[in-house]
Coordinates of C-alpha atoms in Angstrom, one line a residue:
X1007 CA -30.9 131.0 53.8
X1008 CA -32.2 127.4 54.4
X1009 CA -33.9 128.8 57.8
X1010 CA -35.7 131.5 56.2
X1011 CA -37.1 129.5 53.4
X1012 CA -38.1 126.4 55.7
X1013 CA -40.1 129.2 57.8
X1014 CA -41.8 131.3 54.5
X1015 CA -42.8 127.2 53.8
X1016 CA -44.2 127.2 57.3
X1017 CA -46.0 130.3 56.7
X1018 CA -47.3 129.5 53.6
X1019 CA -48.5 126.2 54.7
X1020 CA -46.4 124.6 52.6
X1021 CA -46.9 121.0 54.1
X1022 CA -47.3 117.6 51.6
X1023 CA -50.9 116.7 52.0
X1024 CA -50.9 113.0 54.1
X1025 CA -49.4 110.2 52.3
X1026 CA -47.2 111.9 50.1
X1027 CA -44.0 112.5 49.4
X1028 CA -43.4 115.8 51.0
X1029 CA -40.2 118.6 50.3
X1030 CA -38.6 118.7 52.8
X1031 CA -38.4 122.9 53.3
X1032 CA -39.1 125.7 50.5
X1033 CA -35.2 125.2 49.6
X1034 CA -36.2 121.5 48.2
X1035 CA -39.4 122.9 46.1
X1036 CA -37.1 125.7 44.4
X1037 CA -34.3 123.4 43.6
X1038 CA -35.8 120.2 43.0
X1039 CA -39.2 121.7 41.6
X1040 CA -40.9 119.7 43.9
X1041 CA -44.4 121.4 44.6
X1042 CA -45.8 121.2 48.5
X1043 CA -48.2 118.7 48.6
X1044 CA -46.8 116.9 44.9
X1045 CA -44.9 113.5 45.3
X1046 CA -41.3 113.6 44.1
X1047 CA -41.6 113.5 40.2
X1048 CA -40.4 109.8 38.8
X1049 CA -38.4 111.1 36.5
X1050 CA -36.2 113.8 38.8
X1051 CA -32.2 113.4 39.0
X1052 CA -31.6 111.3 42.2
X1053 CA -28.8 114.5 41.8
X1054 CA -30.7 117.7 42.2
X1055 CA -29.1 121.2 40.3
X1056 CA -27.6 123.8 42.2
X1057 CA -25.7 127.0 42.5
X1058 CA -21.9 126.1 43.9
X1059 CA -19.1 128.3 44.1
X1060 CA -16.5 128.6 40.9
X1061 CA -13.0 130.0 41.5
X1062 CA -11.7 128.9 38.0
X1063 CA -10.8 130.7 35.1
X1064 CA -12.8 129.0 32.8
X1065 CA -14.9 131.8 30.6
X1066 CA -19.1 132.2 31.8
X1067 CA -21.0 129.4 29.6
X1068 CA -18.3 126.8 29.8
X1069 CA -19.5 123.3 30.6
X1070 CA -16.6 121.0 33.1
X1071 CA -17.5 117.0 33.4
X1072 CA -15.9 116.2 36.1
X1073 CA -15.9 112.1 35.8
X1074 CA -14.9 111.1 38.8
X1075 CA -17.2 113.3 41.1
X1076 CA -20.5 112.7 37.6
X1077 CA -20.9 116.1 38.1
X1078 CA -21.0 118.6 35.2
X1079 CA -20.3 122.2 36.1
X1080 CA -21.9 125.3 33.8
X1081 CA -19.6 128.7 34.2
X1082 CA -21.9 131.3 35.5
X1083 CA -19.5 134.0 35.5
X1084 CA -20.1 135.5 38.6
X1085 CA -18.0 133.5 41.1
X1086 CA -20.8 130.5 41.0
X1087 CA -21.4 127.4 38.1
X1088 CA -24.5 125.7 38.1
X1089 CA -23.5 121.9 38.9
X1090 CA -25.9 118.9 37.9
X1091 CA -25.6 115.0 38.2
X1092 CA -24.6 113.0 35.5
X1093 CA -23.9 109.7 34.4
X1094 CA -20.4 109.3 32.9
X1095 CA -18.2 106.4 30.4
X1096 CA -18.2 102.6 32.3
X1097 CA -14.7 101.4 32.7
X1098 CA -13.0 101.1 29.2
X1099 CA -15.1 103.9 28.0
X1100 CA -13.9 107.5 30.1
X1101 CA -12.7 109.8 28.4
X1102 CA -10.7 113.2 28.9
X1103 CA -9.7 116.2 26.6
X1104 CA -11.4 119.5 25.7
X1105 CA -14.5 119.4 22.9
X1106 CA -16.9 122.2 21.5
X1107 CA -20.6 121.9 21.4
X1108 CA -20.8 121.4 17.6
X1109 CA -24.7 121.6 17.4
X1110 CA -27.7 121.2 19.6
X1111 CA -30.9 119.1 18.9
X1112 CA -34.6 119.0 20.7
X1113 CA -35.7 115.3 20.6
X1114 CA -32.9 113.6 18.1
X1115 CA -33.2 111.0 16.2
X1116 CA -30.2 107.9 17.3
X1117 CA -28.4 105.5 14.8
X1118 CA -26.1 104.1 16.7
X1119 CA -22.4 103.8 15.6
X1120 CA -20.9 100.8 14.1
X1121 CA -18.5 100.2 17.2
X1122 CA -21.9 100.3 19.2
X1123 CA -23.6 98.0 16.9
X1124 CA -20.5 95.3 17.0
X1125 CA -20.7 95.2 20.8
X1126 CA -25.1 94.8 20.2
X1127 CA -26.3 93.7 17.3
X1128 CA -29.7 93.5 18.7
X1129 CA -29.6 97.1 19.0
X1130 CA -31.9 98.8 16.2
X1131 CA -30.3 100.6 13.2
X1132 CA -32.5 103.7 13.7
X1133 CA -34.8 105.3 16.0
X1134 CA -36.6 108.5 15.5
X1135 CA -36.7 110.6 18.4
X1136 CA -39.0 110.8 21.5
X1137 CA -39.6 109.9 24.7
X1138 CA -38.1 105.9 23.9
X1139 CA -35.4 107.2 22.3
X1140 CA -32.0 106.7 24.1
X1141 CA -31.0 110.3 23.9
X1142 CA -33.8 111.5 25.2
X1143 CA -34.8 115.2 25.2
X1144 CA -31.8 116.9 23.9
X1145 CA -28.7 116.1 22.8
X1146 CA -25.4 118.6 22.3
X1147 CA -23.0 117.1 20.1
X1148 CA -19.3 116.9 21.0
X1149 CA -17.1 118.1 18.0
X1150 CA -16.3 115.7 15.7
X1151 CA -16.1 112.9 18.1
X1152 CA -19.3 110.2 19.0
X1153 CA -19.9 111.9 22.4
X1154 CA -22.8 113.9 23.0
X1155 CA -24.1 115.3 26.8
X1156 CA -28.0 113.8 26.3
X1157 CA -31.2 113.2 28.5
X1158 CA -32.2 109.6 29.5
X1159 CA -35.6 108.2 30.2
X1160 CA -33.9 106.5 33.0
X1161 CA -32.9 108.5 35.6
X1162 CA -31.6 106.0 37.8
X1163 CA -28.3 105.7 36.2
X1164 CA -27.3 109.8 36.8
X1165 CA -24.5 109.5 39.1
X1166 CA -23.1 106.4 37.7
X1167 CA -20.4 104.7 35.4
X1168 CA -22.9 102.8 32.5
X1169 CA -22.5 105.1 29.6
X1170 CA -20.5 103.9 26.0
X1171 CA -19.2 107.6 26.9
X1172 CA -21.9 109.7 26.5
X1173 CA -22.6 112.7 29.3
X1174 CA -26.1 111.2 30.3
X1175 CA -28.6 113.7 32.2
X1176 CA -31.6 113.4 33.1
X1177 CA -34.3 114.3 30.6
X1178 CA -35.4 117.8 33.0
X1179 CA -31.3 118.8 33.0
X1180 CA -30.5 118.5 29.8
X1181 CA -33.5 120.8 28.7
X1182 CA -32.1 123.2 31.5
X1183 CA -28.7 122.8 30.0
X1184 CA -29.9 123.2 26.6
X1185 CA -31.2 126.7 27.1
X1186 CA -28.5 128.3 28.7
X1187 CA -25.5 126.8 26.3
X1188 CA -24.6 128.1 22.7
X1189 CA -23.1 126.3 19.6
X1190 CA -19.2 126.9 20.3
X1191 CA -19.3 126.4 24.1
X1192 CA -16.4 125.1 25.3
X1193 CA -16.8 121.3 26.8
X1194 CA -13.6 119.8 29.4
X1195 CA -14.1 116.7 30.0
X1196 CA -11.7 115.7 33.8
X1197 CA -11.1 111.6 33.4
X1198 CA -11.3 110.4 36.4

């Protein structure tokens, strides 16, 4: 499939203009949104999305973290999940178990929790949300618990251990993510 998209690109005259960043093939501006000719967006996951093969028997619109691999996995239902890059828990803050998705918010506000604010006092009580806020674009709350799967305006830390345990994705995945997942989905969480 690769082959015959890298020739429709050649056909379309798909190529970056000079000095850009260019896509690779047709397969890099469908998955990665990258447009011929456009530079890499700054804010893209170092991670791109894609389609993988699913042989579990985990129900269509269930989300698997899979901690050691900071890759979450969303249940298609058809044989296929749709796996994106995340960053997971530093050491002393993974965690494993099975959650729900308890509610869903566009831009949230952030108070942080008092074991946050013991570890960083210089953290600030409150912040509405927006672009600067930690959470960034959407959050989907975990249960009961302090855990959320959230965007980040910093998209350099997707694929790595720096989160107080929060799911982290870049602020383009969660949105994604967002639309496809109800209140209720089930959430497993693999510990490393």
């Amino acid at each position: 499939m690769r082959r015959i998209l890298t020739a429709l690109t050649l056909l379309a005259g798909g190529l970056a203009a000079p000095g850009a960043a260019q896509a690779n093939d047709i397969y890099d501006v469908i998955f990665n949104t990258v447009k011929p000719g456009q530079s890499t967006p700054a804010k893209m996951s170092p991670i791109p999305r894609e389609i993988v093969p699913y042989a579990g028997k985990e129900a269509a619109g269930t989300i698997i973290v899979n901690s050691k691999e900071r890759r979450l996995y969303l249940v298609l239902g058809d044989g296929t999940a749709l796996r994106y890059g995340v960053g997971v828990g530093r050491p002393g803050f993974e965690w494993g178990g099975v959650q729900r998705v308890s509610r869903k918010e566009e831009w949230p506000d952030w108070t942080p929790p008092p074991q946050m604010l013991k570890r960083r006092p210089d953290l600030p009580r409150h912040m509405e949300g927006g672009e600067n806020n930690p959470l960034g674009a959407r959050a989907m709350y975990l249960g009961g618990s302090l855990f959320r799967i959230h965007g980040s305006n910093e998209p350099q830390t997707i694929g790595q251990a720096v989160s107080s345990g929060c799911i982290r994705m870049t602020n383009d995945d969660v949105t994604d993510l967002y639309e496809r997942v109800k209140v209720g989905a089930k959430v497993i969480v693999i510990r490393g």
